[in-house]
Amino acid sequence: MEVMEIKQKQLALKSLENNKDNIFIAEVEGECIGFIEMKEKQDFFSDKIYAYVATLVVDERAEGKGVAKRLMKHAEDWAVQRDISVLTLDVFASNNRARQFYQHMDFEEDVIKMTKELP
């Protein structure tokens, strides 16, 4: 099992303890095929509240079947129900497939994090 998968499972378990009311599951015949976790956050500079997609996971067997789109639509509805007008998320720069998906969902790049490996 790769490190990312282990970390995702750890985060999911922590979220179930701390944020279970804002985790939404996609299922087929009682089997979980994906989930999304939502949070409300506050912008440091403007103090404006925004909706944040903390986690979006779709089982590889369900990829390409519209599950992620439906979960993201639910995220948008979740934000609108709370009178929140901005939805944000983080994605790794090297994850081109996810970046293309989010761009297709009308997300735009906003902040770019710069990193440098030190000896």
Short mmCIF file of N, CA and C in Angstrom, two decimals:
data_model
loop_
_atom_site.label_atom_id
_atom_site.label_comp_id
_atom_site.label_asym_id
_atom_site.label_seq_id
_atom_site.Cartn_x
_atom_site.Cartn_y
_atom_site.Cartn_z
N MET A 1 0.86 -1.17 0.00
CA MET A 1 0.00 0.00 0.00
C MET A 1 0.91 1.24 0.00
N GLU A 2 0.67 2.15 -0.90
CA GLU A 2 1.54 3.32 -0.97
C GLU A 2 1.22 4.34 0.12
N VAL A 3 2.18 5.22 0.37
CA VAL A 3 2.08 6.18 1.47
C VAL A 3 0.82 7.04 1.35
N MET A 4 0.51 7.52 0.16
CA MET A 4 -0.65 8.39 -0.04
C MET A 4 -1.94 7.68 0.37
N GLU A 5 -2.07 6.43 0.00
CA GLU A 5 -3.27 5.67 0.34
C GLU A 5 -3.39 5.50 1.85
N ILE A 6 -2.28 5.23 2.52
CA ILE A 6 -2.28 5.08 3.98
C ILE A 6 -2.71 6.39 4.63
N LYS A 7 -2.13 7.49 4.17
CA LYS A 7 -2.47 8.80 4.73
C LYS A 7 -3.94 9.14 4.50
N GLN A 8 -4.46 8.82 3.32
CA GLN A 8 -5.86 9.10 3.04
C GLN A 8 -6.78 8.32 3.98
N LYS A 9 -6.43 7.08 4.27
CA LYS A 9 -7.24 6.29 5.20
C LYS A 9 -7.17 6.87 6.60
N GLN A 10 -5.98 7.32 7.02
CA GLN A 10 -5.84 7.95 8.33
C GLN A 10 -6.68 9.22 8.42
N LEU A 11 -6.64 10.03 7.37
CA LEU A 11 -7.44 11.26 7.35
C LEU A 11 -8.93 10.95 7.37
N ALA A 12 -9.34 9.93 6.64
CA ALA A 12 -10.75 9.56 6.60
C ALA A 12 -11.24 9.14 7.99
N LEU A 13 -10.44 8.34 8.69
CA LEU A 13 -10.83 7.92 10.04
C LEU A 13 -10.91 9.10 10.98
N LYS A 14 -9.96 10.02 10.88
CA LYS A 14 -9.97 11.22 11.73
C LYS A 14 -11.21 12.06 11.42
N SER A 15 -11.53 12.19 10.14
CA SER A 15 -12.69 12.97 9.74
C SER A 15 -13.99 12.36 10.26
N LEU A 16 -14.07 11.05 10.25
CA LEU A 16 -15.27 10.39 10.77
C LEU A 16 -15.47 10.68 12.25
N GLU A 17 -14.38 10.89 12.95
CA GLU A 17 -14.47 11.24 14.37
C GLU A 17 -14.86 12.71 14.56
N ASN A 18 -14.32 13.61 13.72
CA ASN A 18 -14.43 15.04 13.96
C ASN A 18 -15.40 15.80 13.05
N ASN A 19 -15.77 15.22 11.91
CA ASN A 19 -16.55 15.98 10.92
C ASN A 19 -17.57 15.10 10.21
N LYS A 20 -18.09 14.08 10.89
CA LYS A 20 -18.94 13.09 10.22
C LYS A 20 -20.20 13.65 9.61
N ASP A 21 -20.70 14.78 10.12
CA ASP A 21 -21.92 15.36 9.56
C ASP A 21 -21.70 16.01 8.19
N ASN A 22 -20.45 16.18 7.81
CA ASN A 22 -20.13 16.84 6.54
C ASN A 22 -19.38 15.92 5.59
N ILE A 23 -19.56 14.63 5.78
CA ILE A 23 -19.00 13.63 4.87
C ILE A 23 -20.18 12.99 4.15
N PHE A 24 -20.09 12.95 2.83
CA PHE A 24 -21.18 12.45 2.01
C PHE A 24 -20.67 11.30 1.15
N ILE A 25 -21.39 10.20 1.18
CA ILE A 25 -20.94 8.96 0.57
C ILE A 25 -21.75 8.64 -0.67
N ALA A 26 -21.04 8.24 -1.72
CA ALA A 26 -21.69 7.72 -2.92
C ALA A 26 -21.62 6.20 -2.81
N GLU A 27 -22.76 5.56 -3.02
CA GLU A 27 -22.77 4.11 -2.91
C GLU A 27 -23.63 3.48 -3.99
N VAL A 28 -23.27 2.23 -4.29
CA VAL A 28 -24.05 1.41 -5.22
C VAL A 28 -24.31 0.10 -4.52
N GLU A 29 -25.59 -0.24 -4.39
CA GLU A 29 -26.00 -1.48 -3.74
C GLU A 29 -25.35 -1.65 -2.37
N GLY A 30 -25.31 -0.56 -1.61
CA GLY A 30 -24.77 -0.60 -0.26
C GLY A 30 -23.26 -0.56 -0.15
N GLU A 31 -22.58 -0.48 -1.27
CA GLU A 31 -21.11 -0.45 -1.26
C GLU A 31 -20.63 0.98 -1.54
N CYS A 32 -19.74 1.46 -0.69
CA CYS A 32 -19.17 2.80 -0.87
C CYS A 32 -18.27 2.81 -2.09
N ILE A 33 -18.57 3.73 -3.02
CA ILE A 33 -17.73 3.87 -4.21
C ILE A 33 -17.03 5.23 -4.25
N GLY A 34 -17.30 6.06 -3.24
CA GLY A 34 -16.65 7.35 -3.16
C GLY A 34 -17.22 8.17 -2.03
N PHE A 35 -16.48 9.22 -1.66
CA PHE A 35 -16.99 10.13 -0.65
C PHE A 35 -16.33 11.48 -0.78
N ILE A 36 -17.00 12.47 -0.22
CA ILE A 36 -16.48 13.84 -0.20
C ILE A 36 -16.66 14.38 1.21
N GLU A 37 -15.65 15.10 1.67
CA GLU A 37 -15.72 15.74 2.98
C GLU A 37 -15.68 17.24 2.78
N MET A 38 -16.64 17.93 3.39
CA MET A 38 -16.75 19.38 3.28
C MET A 38 -16.43 20.05 4.61
N LYS A 39 -15.87 21.24 4.52
CA LYS A 39 -15.61 22.05 5.71
C LYS A 39 -15.91 23.51 5.38
N GLU A 40 -16.26 24.26 6.41
CA GLU A 40 -16.34 25.70 6.30
C GLU A 40 -15.03 26.26 6.84
N LYS A 41 -14.45 27.19 6.09
CA LYS A 41 -13.21 27.83 6.53
C LYS A 41 -13.37 29.34 6.39
N GLN A 42 -12.45 30.06 7.00
CA GLN A 42 -12.47 31.52 6.94
C GLN A 42 -11.18 32.01 6.32
N ASP A 43 -11.31 32.88 5.31
CA ASP A 43 -10.14 33.45 4.65
C ASP A 43 -9.38 34.35 5.63
N PHE A 44 -8.09 34.16 5.68
CA PHE A 44 -7.24 34.92 6.60
C PHE A 44 -7.29 36.42 6.32
N PHE A 45 -7.28 36.80 5.05
CA PHE A 45 -7.19 38.22 4.69
C PHE A 45 -8.55 38.93 4.70
N SER A 46 -9.57 38.27 4.16
CA SER A 46 -10.87 38.93 4.02
C SER A 46 -11.86 38.58 5.13
N ASP A 47 -11.57 37.55 5.89
CA ASP A 47 -12.47 37.01 6.92
C ASP A 47 -13.73 36.38 6.33
N LYS A 48 -13.81 36.29 5.01
CA LYS A 48 -14.97 35.71 4.34
C LYS A 48 -14.98 34.19 4.55
N ILE A 49 -16.16 33.64 4.80
CA ILE A 49 -16.32 32.20 4.95
C ILE A 49 -16.39 31.56 3.56
N TYR A 50 -15.69 30.46 3.39
CA TYR A 50 -15.75 29.73 2.13
C TYR A 50 -15.91 28.24 2.41
N ALA A 51 -16.41 27.53 1.42
CA ALA A 51 -16.56 26.08 1.51
C ALA A 51 -15.28 25.44 0.98
N TYR A 52 -14.87 24.38 1.65
CA TYR A 52 -13.61 23.73 1.31
C TYR A 52 -13.84 22.24 1.14
N VAL A 53 -13.42 21.72 -0.01
CA VAL A 53 -13.45 20.28 -0.24
C VAL A 53 -12.19 19.71 0.40
N ALA A 54 -12.35 19.12 1.57
CA ALA A 54 -11.20 18.59 2.30
C ALA A 54 -10.70 17.29 1.69
N THR A 55 -11.64 16.47 1.21
CA THR A 55 -11.28 15.18 0.63
C THR A 55 -12.31 14.80 -0.42
N LEU A 56 -11.81 14.29 -1.53
CA LEU A 56 -12.67 13.69 -2.56
C LEU A 56 -11.98 12.40 -2.98
N VAL A 57 -12.67 11.29 -2.76
CA VAL A 57 -12.11 9.98 -3.10
C VAL A 57 -13.16 9.21 -3.88
N VAL A 58 -12.72 8.62 -4.99
CA VAL A 58 -13.59 7.74 -5.78
C VAL A 58 -12.84 6.43 -5.99
N ASP A 59 -13.50 5.33 -5.71
CA ASP A 59 -12.92 4.01 -5.92
C ASP A 59 -12.52 3.87 -7.39
N GLU A 60 -11.36 3.30 -7.63
CA GLU A 60 -10.86 3.20 -9.02
C GLU A 60 -11.83 2.42 -9.91
N ARG A 61 -12.61 1.50 -9.34
CA ARG A 61 -13.59 0.75 -10.13
C ARG A 61 -14.75 1.63 -10.59
N ALA A 62 -14.93 2.79 -9.94
CA ALA A 62 -16.03 3.69 -10.27
C ALA A 62 -15.57 4.91 -11.05
N GLU A 63 -14.28 5.00 -11.33
CA GLU A 63 -13.76 6.16 -12.05
C GLU A 63 -14.35 6.23 -13.46
N GLY A 64 -14.59 7.45 -13.91
CA GLY A 64 -15.12 7.65 -15.26
C GLY A 64 -16.61 7.42 -15.39
N LYS A 65 -17.30 7.27 -14.26
CA LYS A 65 -18.74 6.98 -14.30
C LYS A 65 -19.57 8.12 -13.73
N GLY A 66 -18.96 9.29 -13.54
CA GLY A 66 -19.71 10.45 -13.07
C GLY A 66 -19.84 10.58 -11.56
N VAL A 67 -19.20 9.70 -10.82
CA VAL A 67 -19.31 9.73 -9.36
C VAL A 67 -18.70 11.02 -8.81
N ALA A 68 -17.50 11.35 -9.24
CA ALA A 68 -16.83 12.56 -8.76
C ALA A 68 -17.64 13.81 -9.11
N LYS A 69 -18.21 13.84 -10.30
CA LYS A 69 -19.05 14.98 -10.70
C LYS A 69 -20.25 15.13 -9.77
N ARG A 70 -20.89 14.02 -9.47
CA ARG A 70 -22.07 14.08 -8.58
C ARG A 70 -21.67 14.51 -7.17
N LEU A 71 -20.53 14.02 -6.69
CA LEU A 71 -20.07 14.42 -5.37
C LEU A 71 -19.73 15.91 -5.35
N MET A 72 -19.09 16.41 -6.41
CA MET A 72 -18.76 17.84 -6.48
C MET A 72 -20.02 18.68 -6.59
N LYS A 73 -21.03 18.19 -7.30
CA LYS A 73 -22.30 18.90 -7.37
C LYS A 73 -22.93 18.98 -5.98
N HIS A 74 -22.80 17.90 -5.22
CA HIS A 74 -23.32 17.92 -3.85
C HIS A 74 -22.55 18.94 -3.02
N ALA A 75 -21.25 19.07 -3.24
CA ALA A 75 -20.44 20.06 -2.52
C ALA A 75 -20.94 21.47 -2.83
N GLU A 76 -21.23 21.72 -4.09
CA GLU A 76 -21.75 23.03 -4.47
C GLU A 76 -23.09 23.30 -3.78
N ASP A 77 -23.98 22.31 -3.78
CA ASP A 77 -25.28 22.46 -3.13
C ASP A 77 -25.11 22.69 -1.63
N TRP A 78 -24.18 21.96 -1.02
CA TRP A 78 -23.89 22.10 0.41
C TRP A 78 -23.49 23.53 0.72
N ALA A 79 -22.63 24.10 -0.12
CA ALA A 79 -22.18 25.49 0.08
C ALA A 79 -23.33 26.47 -0.10
N VAL A 80 -24.11 26.31 -1.15
CA VAL A 80 -25.22 27.22 -1.43
C VAL A 80 -26.24 27.19 -0.29
N GLN A 81 -26.51 26.01 0.25
CA GLN A 81 -27.45 25.89 1.37
C GLN A 81 -26.97 26.69 2.58
N ARG A 82 -25.69 26.91 2.67
CA ARG A 82 -25.11 27.67 3.78
C ARG A 82 -24.86 29.13 3.40
N ASP A 83 -25.36 29.51 2.24
CA ASP A 83 -25.18 30.87 1.73
C ASP A 83 -23.70 31.22 1.55
N ILE A 84 -22.93 30.24 1.10
CA ILE A 84 -21.50 30.42 0.83
C ILE A 84 -21.32 30.47 -0.68
N SER A 85 -20.57 31.47 -1.14
CA SER A 85 -20.46 31.68 -2.58
C SER A 85 -19.12 31.26 -3.19
N VAL A 86 -18.21 30.74 -2.37
CA VAL A 86 -16.91 30.33 -2.89
C VAL A 86 -16.62 28.90 -2.43
N LEU A 87 -16.21 28.06 -3.37
CA LEU A 87 -15.84 26.68 -3.10
C LEU A 87 -14.37 26.51 -3.48
N THR A 88 -13.57 25.98 -2.57
CA THR A 88 -12.14 25.81 -2.83
C THR A 88 -11.72 24.37 -2.56
N LEU A 89 -10.54 24.04 -3.06
CA LEU A 89 -9.93 22.74 -2.80
C LEU A 89 -8.44 22.84 -3.11
N ASP A 90 -7.71 21.85 -2.68
CA ASP A 90 -6.29 21.76 -3.00
C ASP A 90 -6.07 20.54 -3.87
N VAL A 91 -5.10 20.65 -4.77
CA VAL A 91 -4.75 19.53 -5.64
C VAL A 91 -3.25 19.61 -5.90
N PHE A 92 -2.60 18.47 -5.95
CA PHE A 92 -1.17 18.46 -6.24
C PHE A 92 -0.92 18.92 -7.67
N ALA A 93 0.09 19.75 -7.86
CA ALA A 93 0.41 20.29 -9.18
C ALA A 93 0.70 19.18 -10.18
N SER A 94 1.27 18.09 -9.72
CA SER A 94 1.63 16.99 -10.61
C SER A 94 0.45 16.07 -10.95
N ASN A 95 -0.70 16.29 -10.32
CA ASN A 95 -1.87 15.46 -10.56
C ASN A 95 -2.68 16.05 -11.72
N ASN A 96 -2.17 15.86 -12.91
CA ASN A 96 -2.78 16.47 -14.10
C ASN A 96 -4.21 15.99 -14.33
N ARG A 97 -4.48 14.74 -14.05
CA ARG A 97 -5.83 14.22 -14.27
C ARG A 97 -6.83 14.94 -13.37
N ALA A 98 -6.48 15.09 -12.10
CA ALA A 98 -7.39 15.78 -11.17
C ALA A 98 -7.51 17.25 -11.55
N ARG A 99 -6.40 17.88 -11.91
CA ARG A 99 -6.45 19.29 -12.29
C ARG A 99 -7.36 19.49 -13.49
N GLN A 100 -7.28 18.61 -14.47
CA GLN A 100 -8.15 18.72 -15.64
C GLN A 100 -9.61 18.52 -15.25
N PHE A 101 -9.87 17.58 -14.35
CA PHE A 101 -11.25 17.36 -13.87
C PHE A 101 -11.79 18.62 -13.22
N TYR A 102 -11.01 19.22 -12.31
CA TYR A 102 -11.48 20.41 -11.61
C TYR A 102 -11.65 21.59 -12.56
N GLN A 103 -10.76 21.73 -13.52
CA GLN A 103 -10.91 22.79 -14.52
C GLN A 103 -12.19 22.56 -15.32
N HIS A 104 -12.49 21.32 -15.63
CA HIS A 104 -13.73 20.99 -16.34
C HIS A 104 -14.95 21.36 -15.49
N MET A 105 -14.78 21.33 -14.16
CA MET A 105 -15.85 21.69 -13.23
C MET A 105 -15.84 23.20 -12.94
N ASP A 106 -15.10 23.97 -13.76
CA ASP A 106 -15.05 25.43 -13.70
C ASP A 106 -14.23 25.99 -12.54
N PHE A 107 -13.33 25.20 -11.97
CA PHE A 107 -12.40 25.72 -10.98
C PHE A 107 -11.25 26.40 -11.71
N GLU A 108 -10.69 27.41 -11.07
CA GLU A 108 -9.53 28.12 -11.62
C GLU A 108 -8.41 28.08 -10.60
N GLU A 109 -7.18 28.06 -11.09
CA GLU A 109 -6.04 28.11 -10.18
C GLU A 109 -5.98 29.48 -9.53
N ASP A 110 -5.67 29.49 -8.24
CA ASP A 110 -5.68 30.73 -7.49
C ASP A 110 -4.33 30.98 -6.84
N VAL A 111 -3.90 30.12 -5.95
CA VAL A 111 -2.65 30.27 -5.24
C VAL A 111 -1.72 29.14 -5.68
N ILE A 112 -0.49 29.47 -5.91
CA ILE A 112 0.50 28.45 -6.27
C ILE A 112 1.51 28.36 -5.14
N LYS A 113 1.66 27.16 -4.61
CA LYS A 113 2.60 26.92 -3.52
C LYS A 113 3.96 26.56 -4.13
N MET A 114 4.98 27.23 -3.70
CA MET A 114 6.33 26.98 -4.20
C MET A 114 7.11 26.21 -3.13
N THR A 115 7.86 25.20 -3.54
CA THR A 115 8.65 24.42 -2.62
C THR A 115 10.06 24.24 -3.14
N LYS A 116 10.98 23.97 -2.23
CA LYS A 116 12.38 23.73 -2.60
C LYS A 116 12.94 22.69 -1.63
N GLU A 117 13.51 21.63 -2.17
CA GLU A 117 14.16 20.62 -1.36
C GLU A 117 15.51 21.16 -0.91
N LEU A 118 15.80 21.04 0.36
CA LEU A 118 17.07 21.51 0.91
C LEU A 118 17.94 20.32 1.29
N PRO A 119 19.26 20.52 1.21
CA PRO A 119 20.17 19.39 1.53
C PRO A 119 20.15 19.05 3.01
#
